[in-house]
Coordinates of C-alpha atoms in Angstrom, one line a residue:
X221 CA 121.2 56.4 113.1
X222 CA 124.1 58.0 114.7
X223 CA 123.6 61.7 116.5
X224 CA 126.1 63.0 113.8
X225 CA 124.1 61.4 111.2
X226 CA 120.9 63.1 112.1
X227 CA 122.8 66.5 112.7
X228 CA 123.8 66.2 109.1
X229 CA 120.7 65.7 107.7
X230 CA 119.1 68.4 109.8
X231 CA 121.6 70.9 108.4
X232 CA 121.2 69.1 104.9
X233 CA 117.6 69.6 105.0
X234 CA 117.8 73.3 106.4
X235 CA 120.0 74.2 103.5
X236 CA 118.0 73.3 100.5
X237 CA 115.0 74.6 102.2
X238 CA 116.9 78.2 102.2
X239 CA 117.8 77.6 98.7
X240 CA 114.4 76.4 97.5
X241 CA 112.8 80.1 99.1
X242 CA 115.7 81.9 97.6
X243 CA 116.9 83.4 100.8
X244 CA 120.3 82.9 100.7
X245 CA 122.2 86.4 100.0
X246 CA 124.8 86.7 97.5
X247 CA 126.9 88.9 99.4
X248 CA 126.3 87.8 102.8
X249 CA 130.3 87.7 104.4
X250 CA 129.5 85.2 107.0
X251 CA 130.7 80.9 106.1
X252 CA 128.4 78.7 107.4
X253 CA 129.0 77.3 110.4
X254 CA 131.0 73.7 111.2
X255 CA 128.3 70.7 111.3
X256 CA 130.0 68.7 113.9
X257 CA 131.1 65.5 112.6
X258 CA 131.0 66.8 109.2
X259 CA 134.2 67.0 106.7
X260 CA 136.1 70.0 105.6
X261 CA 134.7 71.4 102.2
X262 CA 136.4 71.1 99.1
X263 CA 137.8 74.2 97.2
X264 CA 135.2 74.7 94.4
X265 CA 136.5 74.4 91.4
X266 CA 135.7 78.0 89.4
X267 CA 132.9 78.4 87.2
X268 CA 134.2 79.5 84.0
X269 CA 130.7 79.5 82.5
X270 CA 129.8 82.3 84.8
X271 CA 132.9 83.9 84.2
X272 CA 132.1 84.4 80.6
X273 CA 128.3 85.0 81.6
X274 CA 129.9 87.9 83.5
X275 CA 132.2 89.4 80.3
X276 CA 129.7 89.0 78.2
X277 CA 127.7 91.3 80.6
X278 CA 130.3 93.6 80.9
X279 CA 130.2 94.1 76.9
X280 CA 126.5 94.2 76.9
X281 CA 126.8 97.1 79.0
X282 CA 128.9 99.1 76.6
X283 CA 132.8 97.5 76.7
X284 CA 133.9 96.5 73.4
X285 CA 136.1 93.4 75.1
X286 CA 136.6 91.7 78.0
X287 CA 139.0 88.8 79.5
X288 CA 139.5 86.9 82.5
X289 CA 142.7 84.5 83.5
X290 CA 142.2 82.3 86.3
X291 CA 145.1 80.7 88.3
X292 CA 144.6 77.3 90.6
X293 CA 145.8 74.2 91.6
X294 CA 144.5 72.5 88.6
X295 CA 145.9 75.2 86.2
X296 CA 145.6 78.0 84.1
X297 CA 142.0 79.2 82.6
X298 CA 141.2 82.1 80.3
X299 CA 138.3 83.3 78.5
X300 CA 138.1 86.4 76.3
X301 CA 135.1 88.2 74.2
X302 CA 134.7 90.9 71.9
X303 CA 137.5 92.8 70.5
X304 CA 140.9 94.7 71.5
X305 CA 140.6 97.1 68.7
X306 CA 137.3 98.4 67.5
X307 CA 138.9 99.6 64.4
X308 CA 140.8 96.7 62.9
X309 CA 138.3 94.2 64.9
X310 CA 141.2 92.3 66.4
X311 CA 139.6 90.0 68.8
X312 CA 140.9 90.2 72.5
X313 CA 143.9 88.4 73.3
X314 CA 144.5 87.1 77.0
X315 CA 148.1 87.7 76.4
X316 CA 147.9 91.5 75.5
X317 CA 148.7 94.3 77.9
X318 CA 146.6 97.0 79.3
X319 CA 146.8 100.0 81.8
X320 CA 145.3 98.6 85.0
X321 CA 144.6 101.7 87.0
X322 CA 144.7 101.5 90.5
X323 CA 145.9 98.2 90.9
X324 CA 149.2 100.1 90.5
X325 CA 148.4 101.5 94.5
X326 CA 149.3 97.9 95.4
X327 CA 152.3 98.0 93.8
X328 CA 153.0 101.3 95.5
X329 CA 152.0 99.7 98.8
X330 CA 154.4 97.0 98.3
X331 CA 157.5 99.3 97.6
X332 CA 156.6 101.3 100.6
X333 CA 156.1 98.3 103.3
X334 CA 159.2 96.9 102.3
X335 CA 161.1 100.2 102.7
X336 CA 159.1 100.1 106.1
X337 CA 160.9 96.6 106.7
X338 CA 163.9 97.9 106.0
X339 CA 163.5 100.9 109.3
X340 CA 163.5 103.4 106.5
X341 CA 160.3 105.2 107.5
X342 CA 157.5 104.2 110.2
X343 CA 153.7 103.8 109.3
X344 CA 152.5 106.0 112.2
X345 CA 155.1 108.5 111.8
X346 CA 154.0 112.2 110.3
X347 CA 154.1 112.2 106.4
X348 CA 155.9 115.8 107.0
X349 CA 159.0 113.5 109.0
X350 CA 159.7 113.1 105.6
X351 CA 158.4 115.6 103.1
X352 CA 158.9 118.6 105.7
X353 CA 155.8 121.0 105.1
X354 CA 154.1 119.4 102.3
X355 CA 151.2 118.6 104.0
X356 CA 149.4 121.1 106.3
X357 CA 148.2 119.1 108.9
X358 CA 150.7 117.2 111.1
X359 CA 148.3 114.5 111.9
X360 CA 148.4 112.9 108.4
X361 CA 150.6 109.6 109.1
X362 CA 152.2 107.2 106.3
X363 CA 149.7 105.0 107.4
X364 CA 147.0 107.0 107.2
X365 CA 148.0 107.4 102.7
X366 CA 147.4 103.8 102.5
X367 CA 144.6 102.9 104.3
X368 CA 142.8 106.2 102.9
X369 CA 141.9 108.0 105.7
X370 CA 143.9 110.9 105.6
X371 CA 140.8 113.5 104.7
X372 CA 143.2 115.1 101.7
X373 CA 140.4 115.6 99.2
X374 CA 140.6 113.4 95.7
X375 CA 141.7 116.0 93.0
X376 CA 140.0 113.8 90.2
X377 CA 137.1 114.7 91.2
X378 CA 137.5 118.3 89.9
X379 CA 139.9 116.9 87.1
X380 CA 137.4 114.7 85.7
X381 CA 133.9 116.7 86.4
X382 CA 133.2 116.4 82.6
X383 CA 134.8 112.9 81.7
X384 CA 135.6 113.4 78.0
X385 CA 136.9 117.1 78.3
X386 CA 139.1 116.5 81.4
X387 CA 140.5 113.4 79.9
X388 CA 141.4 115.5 77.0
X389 CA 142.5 118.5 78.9
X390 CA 145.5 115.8 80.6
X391 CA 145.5 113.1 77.8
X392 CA 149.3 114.5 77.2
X393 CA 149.9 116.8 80.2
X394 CA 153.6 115.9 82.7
X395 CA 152.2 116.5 86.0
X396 CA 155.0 117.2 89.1
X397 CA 153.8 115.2 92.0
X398 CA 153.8 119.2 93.8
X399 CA 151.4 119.9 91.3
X400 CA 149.0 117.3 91.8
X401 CA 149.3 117.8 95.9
X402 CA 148.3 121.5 94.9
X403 CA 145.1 120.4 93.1
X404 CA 144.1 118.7 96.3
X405 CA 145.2 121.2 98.8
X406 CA 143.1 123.4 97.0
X407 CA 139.9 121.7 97.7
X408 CA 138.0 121.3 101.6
X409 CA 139.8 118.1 103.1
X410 CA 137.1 115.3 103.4
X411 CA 137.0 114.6 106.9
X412 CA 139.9 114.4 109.7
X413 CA 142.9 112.1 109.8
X414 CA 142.2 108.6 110.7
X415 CA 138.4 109.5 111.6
X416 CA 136.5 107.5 108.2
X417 CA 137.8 105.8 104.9
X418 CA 137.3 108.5 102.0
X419 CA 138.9 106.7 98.8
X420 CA 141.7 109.6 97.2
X421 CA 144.2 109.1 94.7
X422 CA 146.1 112.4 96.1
X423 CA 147.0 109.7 98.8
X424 CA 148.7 107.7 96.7
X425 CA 150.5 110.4 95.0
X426 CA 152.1 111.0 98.4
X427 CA 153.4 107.5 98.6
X428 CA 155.1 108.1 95.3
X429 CA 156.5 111.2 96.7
X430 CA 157.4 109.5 99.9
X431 CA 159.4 106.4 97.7
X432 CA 161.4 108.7 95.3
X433 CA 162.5 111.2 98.7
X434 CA 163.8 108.2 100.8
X435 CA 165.0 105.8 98.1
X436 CA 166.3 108.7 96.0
X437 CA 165.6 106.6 92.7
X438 CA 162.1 107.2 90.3
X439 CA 159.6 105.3 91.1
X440 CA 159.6 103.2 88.2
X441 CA 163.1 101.6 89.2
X442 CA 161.8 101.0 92.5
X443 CA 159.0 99.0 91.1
X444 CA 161.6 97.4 88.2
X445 CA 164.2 96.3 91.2
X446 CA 161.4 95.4 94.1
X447 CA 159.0 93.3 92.5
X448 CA 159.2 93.6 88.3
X449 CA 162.3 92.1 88.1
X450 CA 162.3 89.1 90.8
X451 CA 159.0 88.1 90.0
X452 CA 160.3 88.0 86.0
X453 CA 157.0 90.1 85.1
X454 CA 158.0 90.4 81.4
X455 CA 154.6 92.4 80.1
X456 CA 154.6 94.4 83.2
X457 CA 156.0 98.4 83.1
X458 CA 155.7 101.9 84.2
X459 CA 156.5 104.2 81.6
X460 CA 155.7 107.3 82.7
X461 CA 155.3 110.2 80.5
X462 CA 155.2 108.1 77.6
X463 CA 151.7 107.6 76.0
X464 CA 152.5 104.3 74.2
X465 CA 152.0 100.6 75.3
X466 CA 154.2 98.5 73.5
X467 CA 154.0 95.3 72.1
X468 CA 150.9 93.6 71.7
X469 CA 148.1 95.7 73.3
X470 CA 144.5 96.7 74.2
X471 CA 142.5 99.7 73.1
X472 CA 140.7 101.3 75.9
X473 CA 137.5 103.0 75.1
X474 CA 135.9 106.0 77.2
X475 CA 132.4 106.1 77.5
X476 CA 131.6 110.3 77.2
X477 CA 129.1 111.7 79.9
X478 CA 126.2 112.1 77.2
X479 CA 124.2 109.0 75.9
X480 CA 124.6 107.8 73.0
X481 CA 127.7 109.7 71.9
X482 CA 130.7 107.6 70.2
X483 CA 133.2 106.0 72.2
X484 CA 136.4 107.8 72.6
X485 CA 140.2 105.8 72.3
X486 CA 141.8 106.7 75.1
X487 CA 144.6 103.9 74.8
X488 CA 147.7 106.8 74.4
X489 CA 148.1 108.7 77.3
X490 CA 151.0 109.9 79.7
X491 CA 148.3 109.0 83.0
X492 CA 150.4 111.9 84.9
X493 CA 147.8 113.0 86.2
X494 CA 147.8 109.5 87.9
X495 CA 151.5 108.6 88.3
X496 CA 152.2 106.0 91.4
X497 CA 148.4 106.0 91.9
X498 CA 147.7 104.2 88.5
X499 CA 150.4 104.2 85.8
X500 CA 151.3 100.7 85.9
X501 CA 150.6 98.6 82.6
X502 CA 150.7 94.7 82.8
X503 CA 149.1 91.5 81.3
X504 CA 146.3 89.1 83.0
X505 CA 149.3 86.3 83.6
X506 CA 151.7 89.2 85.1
X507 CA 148.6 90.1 87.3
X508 CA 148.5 86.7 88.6
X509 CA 151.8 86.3 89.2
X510 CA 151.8 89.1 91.2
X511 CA 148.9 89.0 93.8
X512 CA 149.6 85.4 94.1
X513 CA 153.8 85.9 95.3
X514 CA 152.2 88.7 97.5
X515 CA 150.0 86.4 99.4
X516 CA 152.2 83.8 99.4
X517 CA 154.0 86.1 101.4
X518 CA 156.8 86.1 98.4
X519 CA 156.9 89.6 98.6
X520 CA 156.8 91.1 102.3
X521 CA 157.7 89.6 106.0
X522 CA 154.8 88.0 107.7
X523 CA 154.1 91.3 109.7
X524 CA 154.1 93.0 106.8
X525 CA 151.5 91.3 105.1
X526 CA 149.8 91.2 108.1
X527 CA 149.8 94.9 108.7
X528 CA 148.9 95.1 104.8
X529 CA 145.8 92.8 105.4
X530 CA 144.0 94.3 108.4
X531 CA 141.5 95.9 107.0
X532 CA 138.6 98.3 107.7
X533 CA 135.1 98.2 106.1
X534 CA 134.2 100.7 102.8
X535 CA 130.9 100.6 102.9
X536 CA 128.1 99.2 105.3
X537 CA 127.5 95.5 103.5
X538 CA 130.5 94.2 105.6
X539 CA 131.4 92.7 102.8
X540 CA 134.3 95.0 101.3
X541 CA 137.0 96.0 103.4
X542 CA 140.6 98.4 102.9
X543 CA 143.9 97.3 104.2
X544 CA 147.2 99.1 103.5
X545 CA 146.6 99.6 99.6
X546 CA 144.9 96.5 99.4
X547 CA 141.6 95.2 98.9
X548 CA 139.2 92.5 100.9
X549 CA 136.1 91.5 99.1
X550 CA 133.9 88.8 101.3
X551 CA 131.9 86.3 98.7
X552 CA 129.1 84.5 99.5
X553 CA 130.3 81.3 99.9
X554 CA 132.6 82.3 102.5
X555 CA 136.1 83.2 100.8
X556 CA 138.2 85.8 101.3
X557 CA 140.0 87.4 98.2
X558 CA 142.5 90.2 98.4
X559 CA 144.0 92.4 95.7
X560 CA 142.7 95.5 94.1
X561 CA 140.1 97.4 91.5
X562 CA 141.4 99.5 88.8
X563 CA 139.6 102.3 86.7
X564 CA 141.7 104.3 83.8
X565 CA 140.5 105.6 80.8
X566 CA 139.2 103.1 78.8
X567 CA 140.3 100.0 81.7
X568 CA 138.4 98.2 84.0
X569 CA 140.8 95.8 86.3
X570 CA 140.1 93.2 88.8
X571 CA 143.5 91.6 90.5
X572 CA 142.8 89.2 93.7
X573 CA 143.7 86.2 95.1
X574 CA 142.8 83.5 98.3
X575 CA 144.6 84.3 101.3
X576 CA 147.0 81.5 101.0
X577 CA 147.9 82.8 97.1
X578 CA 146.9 79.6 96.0
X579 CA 143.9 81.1 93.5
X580 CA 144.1 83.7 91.6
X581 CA 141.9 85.5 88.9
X582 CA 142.8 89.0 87.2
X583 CA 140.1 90.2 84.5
X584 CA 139.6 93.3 82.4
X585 CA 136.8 94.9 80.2
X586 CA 138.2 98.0 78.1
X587 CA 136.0 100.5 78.0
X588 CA 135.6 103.3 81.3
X589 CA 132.6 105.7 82.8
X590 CA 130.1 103.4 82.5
X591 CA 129.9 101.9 86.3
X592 CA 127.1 98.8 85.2
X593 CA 130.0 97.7 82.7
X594 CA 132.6 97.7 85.9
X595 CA 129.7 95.6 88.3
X596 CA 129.0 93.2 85.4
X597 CA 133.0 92.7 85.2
X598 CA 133.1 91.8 88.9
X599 CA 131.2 89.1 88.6
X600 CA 133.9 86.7 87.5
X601 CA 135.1 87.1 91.3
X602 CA 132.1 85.2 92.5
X603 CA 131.9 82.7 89.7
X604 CA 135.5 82.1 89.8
X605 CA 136.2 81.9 93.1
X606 CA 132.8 80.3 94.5
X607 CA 131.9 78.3 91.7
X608 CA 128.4 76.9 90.1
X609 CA 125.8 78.8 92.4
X610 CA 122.4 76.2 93.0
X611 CA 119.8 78.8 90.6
X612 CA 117.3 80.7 93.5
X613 CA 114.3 82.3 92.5
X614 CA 115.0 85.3 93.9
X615 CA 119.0 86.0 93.9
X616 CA 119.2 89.9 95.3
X617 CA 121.4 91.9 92.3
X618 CA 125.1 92.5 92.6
X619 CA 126.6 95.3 94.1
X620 CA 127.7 98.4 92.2
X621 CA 131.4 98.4 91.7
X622 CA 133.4 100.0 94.1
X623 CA 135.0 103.5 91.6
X624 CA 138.7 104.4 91.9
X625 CA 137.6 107.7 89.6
X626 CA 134.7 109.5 89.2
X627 CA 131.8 107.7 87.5
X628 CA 129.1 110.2 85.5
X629 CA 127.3 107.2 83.9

C-alpha cells in the first residue's frame, strides 16, 4: 500500500469516526483540510428534500407559505408549500412576486459602487462631502453606511416597538428621507464611527439620499437603468409610494406581538418608512438572476466586487460576516455564499449565491415577527448549497436568523 493510500484511509477512518459520535458542528466555517494525494471534491448536488424539510418548517412555525428556487449547473429547481393567499387558498406559486425587504440594500449597494467606479463619490470620504450638514458627526464615511458601522441608531426600532400598531401607524404614510434621518437623529447613536457593526436601516436611507443628490434622478430609475433593465428583471420593481404589487402576487402575513392573535395582511403598503432600505419587490427567478450577474462580476469591476466582499464578522460564531451591503454566511461543509436577508411585513427573504455565481438559491416564507419561522426558512441555504448531510446523533440546532427589523416573537 502506497503512503497516499494509507493517508487516505487514515483521514477516511477519522471522518466517519467524527460522524459516528456526532461531533461534527453544523456551522463550523472552517473546510477540511487537503488529504495529500487526494482529488478535488465535487460540488454537491443540493438537497431539495431538505429544502422542503426546511419550508415546511418555516410554515409549522406560523407562515402560511413558503418557496425556494435553486439555480446550478444542472438547472433550475423549485419547491413551494402552503398558500399565497389565506383567503382564496391559492396555493403558492414560484413565479409570483413578493416584497423582499432588505435584500433591496444590495441593490442600493450596487447603484452606489458603481457611481463610486465612475469617481463620482469616494467610500472613505465624509457622508456630509455630499449631503453638507446632514449628519452631525463628520466622521461618518460612505463606507461606513454600507458596512454598518456608522453608530446612527436604527429608527425601527422605535417605529416598530409594538409590531401590529406601528405597522398600522405607517402602513400608508410618504416618508421624506429628512424625515426618517430625523427619527434617528433623535435617538443615542449606537456606538462611534467605524468602532463595531450595529445593523441600521437609517444607513441605508442615507445611501438613497446619497444616489438621488449625485445622480439627480429617483432612486427607482437608478435601479431601472443600472441593473433592472440590463439584467431584463421583468417581475422586479420599486414602486414607491404605491401600496399595490401587480400582477401575480403573494400575501404577506404579520404575526402580532400577542399569542395567539389572528394574522394580519400586510401585503398593501407604501414601505416609506423603508424606501432604498427595503422597497424593492421581485420574483424567486429575478432574485437569482440577480445575485448570480453580481458575482459573476456582471455587475461591478473586479475591485468593486472586491471591496463589496471584504467582510467583517456580525456575531461571534465566525460564521456570518458584512461586506459593503452584502452578506457572507460560512456553511458547514465549507462554502461560501454571499447575498442578503430580507424582513418586511409579512416577507421573509433569503438571496445568495457561490462566489463564482455559479449557484444560486433565493427563498421566501410570507409571514413576519415570528424569528423561528425566519431560522426554519434559512435552512434551505445549508441543504441547498451543502447537500444530503450523513444523520449525527447529536446535530447542535441552527442558528437564529440574523433580523433586519425588530423581532417581538
Amino acid at each position: 500500500m502506497t503512503l497516499n493510500n494509507r493517508r487516505r484511509l487514515a483521514a477516511g477512518a477519522t471522518l466517519i469516526a467524527a460522524l459516528a459520535a456526532g461531533v461534527v458542528p453544523a456551522t463550523t466555517a472552517h473546510a477540511a483540510p487537503a488529504v495529500p494525494g487526494a482529488t478535488k471534491a465535487t460540488t454537491p448536488a443540493p438537497d431539495m428534500e431538505g429544502v422542503v424539510a426546511a419550508l415546511n418548517a418555516a410554515m409549522a412555525e406560523g407562515a402560511p407559505g413558503a418557496m425556494a428556487r435553486f439555480t446550478g449547473p444542472d438547472g433550475v429547481q423549485a419547491r413551494t408549500v402552503g398558500v399565497r393567499d389565506r383567503e382564496s387558498g391559492a396555493a403558492m406559486d414560484v413565479r409570483a412576486r413578493f416584497r423582499i425587504g432588505s435584500v433591496s440594500k444590495t441593490f442600493s449597494s450596487v447603484v452606489l459602487l458603481q457611481l463610486v467606479q465612475e469617481r463620482k463619490l469616494e467610500l472613505d470620504a465624509p457622508v456630509n462631502r455630499y449631503l453638507p450638514g446632514l449628519l452631525p458627526d463628520e466622521r461618518i464615511t460612505v463606507r461606513h453606511l454600507l458596512t454598518h458601522r456608522s453608530g446612527l441608531a436604527d429608527y425601527t426600532d422605535a417605529m416598530f416597538e409594538h409590531t401590529v400598531p406601528g405597522f398600522e401607524a405607517v402602513r400608508n404614510r410618504v416618508f421624506s428621507y429628512q424625515e426618517l434621518v430625523d427619527l434617528s437623529l433623535g435617538e443615542p447613536r449606537t456606538t462611534e464611527p467605524g468602532v463595531a457593526y450595529k445593523y441600521s436601516n437609517t444607513n441605508f436611507v442615507v445611501v438613497g439620499m446619497l444616489i438621488e443628490k449625485i445622480t439627480g434622478k429617483p432612486v427607482a430609475k437608478e435601479y431601472q437603468r443600472r441593473i433592472i433593465g440590463p439584467l431584463g428583471l421583468r417581475d422586479t420593481s420599486y414602486v414607491h409610494p404605491d401600496v399595490r404589487i401587480a400582477g401575480l402576487h403573494v400575501h404577506g402575513y404579520l404575526h402580532p406581538d400577542e399569542a395567539g392573535a389572528p394574522l394580519v395582511d400586510s401585503t398593501e403598503q407604501t414601505v416609506s418608512w423603508a424606501q432604498s432600505a427595503g422597497a424593492v419587490i421581485s420574483s424567486p427567478a429575478d432574485l437569482n438572476t440577480f445575485v448570480t450577474a453580481l458575482m459573476k462580476g456582471k455587475l461591478l469591476s473586479p475591485r468593486m466586487l472586491e471591496a463589496m466582499t471584504t467582510v467583517t464578522p456580525t456575531d461571534t460564531t465566525n460564521t456570518r460576516f458584512y461586506g459593503l451591503g452584502l452578506r457572507r454566511y460560512d456553511l458547514s461543509c465549507g462554502t461560501r455564499i454571499y447575498g442578503h436577508t430580507g424582513t418586511v411585513q409579512g416577507f421573509y427573504t433569503y438571496a445568495f449565491a457561490t462566489a463564482d455565481g455559479r449557484r444560486s438559491l433565493s427563498a421566501m416564507a410570507n409571514t413576519s415577527n415570528k424569528g423561528s419561522a425566519n431560522t426554519a426558512l434559512g435552512g434551505t441555504l445549508e441543504a441547498a448549497f451543502c447537500g444530503k448531510k450523513p444523520a449525527v446523533k447529536f446535530a447542535p440546532s441552527q442558528l437564529p436568523a440574523e433580523s433586519d427589523l425588530p423581532e417581538r416573537r
